[in-house]
Amino acid sequence: MAKLTINGKDVEAAAGTNLVEAAKQVGVEIPVFCYHPKLSIAAQCRMCLVEVEKMPKLVPACQTPVAEGMVVKTDSERVKTAQAGVMEFLLLNHPVDCPICDQAGECALQDYYMVYDLTGSRSTVGKVHKPKVQDIGGGVVLDSERCVMCSRCVRYFDEITGDAQMGFFNRGDRVEVSIFPDSPLHGEYCGNVVDLCPVGALTWKDFRFKCRVWFLEKAASVCPGCARGCNVTVEHNEGKVFRLKPRDNEAVNQCWMCDEGRASYKFVNEGRLLDPVVREEKKGVTTETLSSQRSEERKAYVKKEEAKAGSREPHTRKAVVVTWERALAVAAEQLVKVVATKGGAAIGVVLSPQATLEDNRAVVRFAADHLGVTAFYMGGRLDGEGDAFLRLADKNPNRAGVLAALEMGAVARGLAARTADDVVADVESGKLSALIVMGNNLPVSPDARARLVSAAARLDAVIVMASNRSELVDAATVALPSATFAEKEGTFVNAMGMHQKLRRGIALVGRALPETQIVQKLAAKMGFDFRPAREASAASPATAAPGAH
Amino acid sequence: MIRVREKYGDRMTALESSYLTETLKGLSITLRHFLENTLTRKNTVTLNYPEEKKPYPERFRGLHRLMKRDDGQVRCVACMCCATVCPAHCIKIEAGEHDDHRIEKFPIEFSIDWLRCVYCGLCVDACPCDAIRMDTGEHPKPQIDRNGFLTTKIDLMKLGGPSVAVQGGVRPDNGEG
Amino acid sequence: MELLLISTLKVILVFAIVLGALSPLAGWAERRQSAMIQDRVGPNRASIGGFRAWGLFHPIADVIKLMTKEDFVPATRNRYLHTAAPMIAFWSAVVTFAVIPFGPWLQIANLDIGVLFIFGIASLGVYGATIAGWASNNKYSLLGALRASAMMLSYEVTLGLTVVGVLICFSTVGAQELVVAQAGPIWNWGIFKQPVAFVLFFVAAMAATKRAPFDLPEGESEIVAGYFLEYSGMKFVMFYMGEYIEMFLWSALATVLFFGGWQIPWVPFEGQTWYEFAGVAKFLAVLVAIAFLQMTVRWTLPRFRYDQVMDLGWKMLLPASIGNVVVTAVVIIATPAGGVLQRVALLVGNAVVVLVALAVAAAMKGENKIGVTTEALRTQRSEEAVH
């Protein structure tokens, strides 16, 4: 430990700590461009120059470790002059095209200009121009003019992913950061350089021109992409998610995130199941009035559903957008009928590792305690690729959560989750005559999925709680719109068994509801006294007589 | 000591309460106005609107217009500064990638809801490109439904003219220095 | 047969004047006049082929609108009386024109009891208002009807008594005879014999037409539209037209009683043809002038309060008109008929009536509605304040 003073404040820091980090401890901000705690020290932007007593020249704070008795000044005239000088150099050839720059609003150059510079240009010669709008691959767009030559991106590929992909080319005021010739960015972690870039030189193609960053609202959440459960911020505006950004968590993802994860918000905005849909068995059944929020899109959807249902089934099954009240009544009626005639064992429940721990727990308790279900299956998404850094093969953020929910709700009866392939087998063998499915689809092969869909037509009830449209949703007798991770609070349990909280970002899309609420409403419709949030009742499961209603 | 003036009950004198003289007084006023206005329109303040118009104040801004580049393209680069500063949230801009890399970003759609607009002019002050101006001196025409007031980029550009401002607009070729 | 033809012709002519010209134009005149008085321009938009004619086409547009308008009736109305009421109001106003002598020849029926006939029929108009208010089954309508009937009954008395003075002067009740009696120099006109009676008649006639400032039966601010609240379309028009026709009726009667009817001063009628036309023109000119005065009053005075209307009617107009009848009768008996002395005495008598009326009004000034003087009230209040 070393004791020193920064701007007159006493600081105690571990040996080896640099002055930037030490100053942070006492709330002193030292401006940096090239310094990043996860990267090696370059000390080439010179923005962090500070004055240390008994040292003849200003020293870069990022490169200077703390020492006993050090007296550091970050706000002296010499330091201010140096900072203003560095800013002037950086801005000498900067195009100042903030109006068309995506970084505007979260740009270090903009922020520091307001604090450390705030003067006009003294230059009387033209600016040096470099190529703009270069697609350098990996979903990254490079604008060489805006670059401040901090080399964070270069060091990132050198040190973090381990495959050098970028470098500096040319010299003097012609220097440019770029990729190697004929070698676009590749790998699964290119997006991190966009986060690292302190200015607008590297921007994310997917987010490009979509929204100005100052419009974005932020919600701390967890990435739904894989079982790693990287901590992310859901950045959204007006009911639409625009991007996911990594959130610091040393135990999970440090400050990184994979490109796959960055794209995992898209299903929140697109292809959503917006209304409860009921497939009526009988011909000429009264068509429920469409919801008050009827839109052309939904009308078209219903029309398509009807056409599909007509082609698939010899007897007319009409897909009708209905009220929640109606949808729950139909679902309750179908379930009661199955329980009364065939018992709870004839019902299969597919749990979803895409849903939260709370949602799964609610479904397990409802099914096991009130319907007498014994057959639980693991839903979610099929496994994909994994690697040694962040990505895991299990593309479900909450598999451990599903298992935990099963233990809490049904372990007393010795229940376990079986695979999704078992669902197909059990449906085809006739063991199951009703399905309650959480999630948009089942993690089975396309062939098995098709077999399930055709077999599902013979079931008495297929109740699907899904956030997005899919062939399974189309095959459901009752499709209930559920909320995605961005629209609800809850917990994901990652592969390491860590419970991580999700915070609600956007408002519920369409008429979707969290599964917990759906189950609660369904149970109320069936006349059960069901409170999913109570932990106490989970400890003493009370079994209701099947078919009591 | 508060002095109270009693006003109850005896407001009118006997002559007044006969209404005779007072009515004649009133009649003289109304008849005078009638004759003056019939003969000379002396006191008439009403304007026959479509034919006669009241001149607007000099500083009246009027409707917005979108300025154009030399080649007739919109100057706006969809920086959203106007939409951000707008207190009425009446500006909707959808940004897009321009084919010309020197322009890079442009508004695919730029609409102003003239019903919502409060004509404060902050968008003009915020604009870094001299792309939006409020100097037409016109006001929105009446419409039969709300959508009629939702004015698109094309209509706004019809009101606009070329602007010669340099900042944020045209820039020299890449690498030419 | 010839008589029938001529009578029909007269009826058509009189109705053309009253219904075809006077009433529609009155609506236009009133709107333009009010605009001028209020420093506005007034209606000028209706045009035929771009020709606006100072808004003269507005009455035509109004008629088209009102005729094509839905006749909206309340479900709980009394079906027959609700329909009959506007007819009564309209009929009573129109029929009275039968005895008005527009000219020496242009009079539909020269009844011996002409003036009495007018009063008899016109007073039936109150049934129109009352029945309309009751049959509409609406509390506002009923209140309006009550106000209308109370006010019209009150002022009908004054109206009748003011006319009595004139009738005493001319010793006849026939309308045509009254006009004939006013031939010769202008001071033979009723107004120079009965000026006070004319003022009283004018005020009472305004009340009888229920026009501002006596329009409290329809008082928009408190009872919406009064007795014709539940009427629309042509039924409403019948009330509306009835009101205008009544205005012209009293103007015509005033012309007959006080302004020599169709007689042109100093020019005796000896059967000349041109005189017949000139007389009608003079009659109509005076009639329109009085109507114009009534309209001007409407745009000058605010509406009376109910108690003010009753005060004015019973405490001012009625005593004055009774006094006028007494004084006139005494003067007519005491002085030789038709002499200068009689004329002067009548004017002096009128002046006496005015002075006495004002003196009485001054004496009653301190008294409020329930008969407690403000002086007593003030004393009582200051005593309360002491305690």
Tab-separated table of C-alpha atoms in Angstrom, chain C residues 66-279:
chain	number	residue	atom	x	y	z
C	66	LEU	CA	-85.746	25.991	-41.804
C	67	MET	CA	-88.132	24.286	-44.221
C	68	THR	CA	-85.800	21.353	-44.784
C	69	LYS	CA	-84.869	21.051	-41.151
C	70	GLU	CA	-85.943	18.020	-39.181
C	71	ASP	CA	-88.994	18.613	-37.014
C	72	PHE	CA	-87.551	17.281	-33.792
C	73	VAL	CA	-90.111	16.828	-31.048
C	74	PRO	CA	-89.807	15.573	-27.471
C	75	ALA	CA	-91.176	12.088	-26.917
C	76	THR	CA	-93.171	13.128	-23.844
C	77	ARG	CA	-94.945	16.080	-25.422
C	78	ASN	CA	-98.702	16.408	-25.685
C	79	ARG	CA	-99.040	15.497	-29.305
C	80	TYR	CA	-101.995	17.699	-30.260
C	81	LEU	CA	-101.369	20.766	-28.152
C	82	HIS	CA	-97.680	20.767	-29.015
C	83	THR	CA	-98.628	20.980	-32.653
C	84	ALA	CA	-101.497	23.418	-32.105
C	85	ALA	CA	-99.546	25.964	-30.049
C	86	PRO	CA	-97.465	27.498	-32.847
C	87	MET	CA	-100.564	27.620	-35.020
C	88	ILE	CA	-102.425	29.604	-32.371
C	89	ALA	CA	-99.549	32.015	-31.908
C	90	PHE	CA	-99.131	32.511	-35.621
C	91	TRP	CA	-102.830	32.691	-36.386
C	92	SER	CA	-103.615	35.256	-33.731
C	93	ALA	CA	-100.895	37.506	-35.091
C	94	VAL	CA	-101.863	37.174	-38.714
C	95	VAL	CA	-105.651	37.364	-38.487
C	96	THR	CA	-105.624	40.766	-36.820
C	97	PHE	CA	-104.322	42.294	-40.042
C	98	ALA	CA	-107.787	41.722	-41.453
C	99	VAL	CA	-108.992	44.983	-39.958
C	100	ILE	CA	-105.894	47.122	-40.437
C	101	PRO	CA	-106.674	49.860	-42.979
C	102	PHE	CA	-103.548	50.094	-45.067
C	103	GLY	CA	-105.282	52.535	-47.367
C	104	PRO	CA	-108.678	53.948	-48.061
C	105	TRP	CA	-109.416	50.910	-50.162
C	106	LEU	CA	-106.896	48.362	-48.878
C	107	GLN	CA	-108.606	46.921	-45.841
C	108	ILE	CA	-109.842	43.348	-45.816
C	109	ALA	CA	-112.792	43.866	-43.469
C	110	ASN	CA	-114.013	47.166	-42.125
C	111	LEU	CA	-115.492	45.959	-38.860
C	112	ASP	CA	-117.320	48.383	-36.623
C	113	ILE	CA	-115.404	47.023	-33.664
C	114	GLY	CA	-112.046	47.038	-35.483
C	115	VAL	CA	-109.762	47.986	-32.569
C	116	LEU	CA	-111.587	45.710	-30.161
C	117	PHE	CA	-111.290	42.867	-32.665
C	118	ILE	CA	-107.536	43.369	-32.765
C	119	PHE	CA	-107.290	43.272	-28.980
C	120	GLY	CA	-109.558	40.301	-28.754
C	121	ILE	CA	-107.638	38.218	-31.217
C	122	ALA	CA	-104.164	39.404	-30.300
C	123	SER	CA	-104.700	38.557	-26.667
C	124	LEU	CA	-105.339	34.961	-27.744
C	125	GLY	CA	-101.659	34.849	-28.680
C	126	VAL	CA	-100.828	34.254	-25.062
C	127	TYR	CA	-102.486	30.852	-25.418
C	128	GLY	CA	-99.922	29.967	-28.020
C	129	ALA	CA	-97.086	30.662	-25.609
C	130	THR	CA	-98.778	29.064	-22.621
C	131	ILE	CA	-99.866	25.920	-24.426
C	132	ALA	CA	-96.484	25.579	-26.085
C	133	GLY	CA	-94.763	25.752	-22.713
C	134	TRP	CA	-97.070	23.261	-21.110
C	135	ALA	CA	-97.316	20.802	-23.993
C	136	SER	CA	-93.544	20.605	-24.383
C	137	ASN	CA	-93.291	18.866	-21.024
C	138	ASN	CA	-90.102	20.713	-20.235
C	139	LYS	CA	-89.485	22.716	-17.099
C	140	TYR	CA	-87.779	25.534	-18.921
C	141	SER	CA	-90.612	25.740	-21.399
C	142	LEU	CA	-93.151	25.807	-18.605
C	143	LEU	CA	-91.288	28.579	-16.782
C	144	GLY	CA	-91.097	30.537	-20.008
C	145	ALA	CA	-94.782	30.046	-20.590
C	146	LEU	CA	-95.602	31.234	-17.073
C	147	ARG	CA	-93.491	34.304	-17.544
C	148	ALA	CA	-95.056	34.975	-20.929
C	149	SER	CA	-98.590	34.680	-19.675
C	150	ALA	CA	-97.952	36.757	-16.549
C	151	MET	CA	-96.248	39.489	-18.515
C	152	MET	CA	-98.744	39.556	-21.344
C	153	LEU	CA	-101.701	39.702	-18.963
C	154	SER	CA	-100.083	42.583	-17.076
C	155	TYR	CA	-99.341	44.624	-20.137
C	156	GLU	CA	-102.542	43.804	-21.948
C	157	VAL	CA	-104.343	45.918	-19.343
C	158	THR	CA	-102.145	48.944	-19.959
C	159	LEU	CA	-102.346	48.404	-23.669
C	160	GLY	CA	-106.104	48.460	-23.565
C	161	LEU	CA	-106.337	51.496	-21.275
C	162	THR	CA	-103.955	53.596	-23.364
C	163	VAL	CA	-106.082	52.970	-26.380
C	164	VAL	CA	-109.216	53.992	-24.467
C	165	GLY	CA	-107.919	57.574	-24.286
C	166	VAL	CA	-107.564	57.718	-28.057
C	167	LEU	CA	-110.943	56.116	-28.566
C	168	ILE	CA	-112.525	58.742	-26.290
C	169	CYS	CA	-110.889	61.503	-28.359
C	170	PHE	CA	-112.168	60.151	-31.646
C	171	SER	CA	-115.409	58.633	-30.337
C	172	THR	CA	-115.109	55.463	-32.408
C	173	VAL	CA	-113.627	51.972	-32.297
C	174	GLY	CA	-113.687	51.271	-36.018
C	175	ALA	CA	-110.220	51.236	-37.504
C	176	GLN	CA	-111.148	52.995	-40.746
C	177	GLU	CA	-113.238	55.560	-38.847
C	178	LEU	CA	-110.264	56.334	-36.603
C	179	VAL	CA	-108.125	57.097	-39.642
C	180	VAL	CA	-110.801	59.227	-41.229
C	181	ALA	CA	-111.199	61.159	-37.983
C	182	GLN	CA	-107.527	62.154	-38.148
C	183	ALA	CA	-107.828	63.873	-41.532
C	184	GLY	CA	-106.793	67.467	-41.975
C	185	PRO	CA	-103.876	69.255	-40.288
C	186	ILE	CA	-101.217	67.222	-38.620
C	187	TRP	CA	-102.314	68.192	-35.114
C	188	ASN	CA	-105.411	66.162	-35.708
C	189	TRP	CA	-103.247	63.034	-35.304
C	190	GLY	CA	-103.693	61.007	-32.190
C	191	ILE	CA	-100.157	61.557	-31.013
C	192	PHE	CA	-100.793	65.278	-30.584
C	193	LYS	CA	-103.860	64.566	-28.540
C	194	GLN	CA	-102.478	61.663	-26.560
C	195	PRO	CA	-98.668	61.797	-26.448
C	196	VAL	CA	-98.456	60.029	-23.106
C	197	ALA	CA	-100.773	57.350	-24.348
C	198	PHE	CA	-98.462	56.785	-27.320
C	199	VAL	CA	-95.426	56.290	-25.101
C	200	LEU	CA	-97.352	53.955	-22.832
C	201	PHE	CA	-98.782	52.128	-25.832
C	202	PHE	CA	-95.350	51.762	-27.379
C	203	VAL	CA	-93.851	50.285	-24.230
C	204	ALA	CA	-96.784	47.982	-23.594
C	205	ALA	CA	-96.768	46.862	-27.225
C	206	MET	CA	-93.110	45.912	-26.942
C	207	ALA	CA	-93.980	43.823	-23.931
C	208	ALA	CA	-96.880	42.248	-25.786
C	209	THR	CA	-94.551	41.101	-28.586
C	210	LYS	CA	-92.212	39.586	-25.991
C	211	ARG	CA	-89.247	41.272	-27.637
C	212	ALA	CA	-86.195	42.662	-25.882
C	213	PRO	CA	-86.036	44.243	-23.400
C	214	PHE	CA	-89.181	42.300	-22.483
C	215	ASP	CA	-87.944	38.943	-23.802
C	216	LEU	CA	-87.694	37.278	-20.437
C	217	PRO	CA	-90.110	34.499	-21.487
C	218	GLU	CA	-87.279	33.200	-23.656
C	219	GLY	CA	-84.419	34.395	-21.389
C	220	GLU	CA	-81.570	32.319	-22.848
C	221	SER	CA	-79.339	32.816	-19.853
C	222	GLU	CA	-81.689	31.226	-17.393
C	223	ILE	CA	-84.398	29.206	-19.167
C	224	VAL	CA	-82.596	28.345	-22.403
C	225	ALA	CA	-85.218	29.465	-24.880
C	226	GLY	CA	-88.382	29.505	-22.833
C	227	TYR	CA	-91.660	28.279	-24.201
C	228	PHE	CA	-90.393	27.438	-27.720
C	229	LEU	CA	-87.381	25.518	-26.496
C	230	GLU	CA	-88.781	22.235	-27.782
C	231	TYR	CA	-89.660	23.504	-31.233
C	232	SER	CA	-87.608	23.281	-34.370
C	233	GLY	CA	-88.024	23.581	-38.098
C	234	MET	CA	-91.223	25.135	-39.384
C	235	LYS	CA	-92.947	25.048	-35.992
C	236	PHE	CA	-90.221	27.233	-34.607
C	237	VAL	CA	-90.558	29.482	-37.623
C	238	MET	CA	-94.223	29.993	-36.815
C	239	PHE	CA	-93.339	31.374	-33.382
C	240	TYR	CA	-90.557	33.391	-34.852
C	241	MET	CA	-92.624	34.822	-37.677
C	242	GLY	CA	-95.531	35.343	-35.303
C	243	GLU	CA	-93.299	37.540	-33.194
C	244	TYR	CA	-92.301	39.699	-36.132
C	245	ILE	CA	-95.852	39.918	-37.424
C	246	GLU	CA	-97.017	40.939	-33.994
C	247	MET	CA	-94.373	43.637	-33.968
C	248	PHE	CA	-95.744	44.940	-37.243
C	249	LEU	CA	-99.287	44.587	-35.955
C	250	TRP	CA	-98.681	46.915	-33.035
C	251	SER	CA	-96.722	49.241	-35.287
C	252	ALA	CA	-99.675	49.276	-37.674
C	253	LEU	CA	-102.098	49.888	-34.849
C	254	ALA	CA	-99.933	52.718	-33.570
C	255	THR	CA	-100.013	54.181	-37.059
C	256	VAL	CA	-103.763	53.956	-37.122
C	257	LEU	CA	-104.256	55.365	-33.641
C	258	PHE	CA	-101.572	58.014	-33.420
C	259	PHE	CA	-100.229	58.817	-36.879
C	260	GLY	CA	-103.307	59.258	-38.980
C	261	GLY	CA	-103.105	55.904	-40.715
C	262	TRP	CA	-103.019	56.478	-44.456
C	263	GLN	CA	-104.061	60.135	-44.130
C	264	ILE	CA	-101.568	62.571	-45.540
C	265	PRO	CA	-101.594	65.739	-43.422
C	266	TRP	CA	-103.383	68.746	-44.884
C	267	VAL	CA	-104.277	66.811	-48.003
C	268	PRO	CA	-107.872	65.661	-47.873
C	269	PHE	CA	-108.862	62.394	-49.451
C	270	GLU	CA	-111.497	62.939	-52.049
C	271	GLY	CA	-111.391	59.655	-53.880
C	272	GLN	CA	-108.233	60.369	-55.904
C	273	THR	CA	-106.539	57.254	-57.272
C	274	TRP	CA	-102.993	58.480	-56.603
C	275	TYR	CA	-104.006	59.158	-53.019
C	276	GLU	CA	-104.883	55.542	-52.530
C	277	PHE	CA	-101.344	54.506	-53.424
C	278	ALA	CA	-99.684	57.424	-51.653
C	279	GLY	CA	-101.716	56.683	-48.563
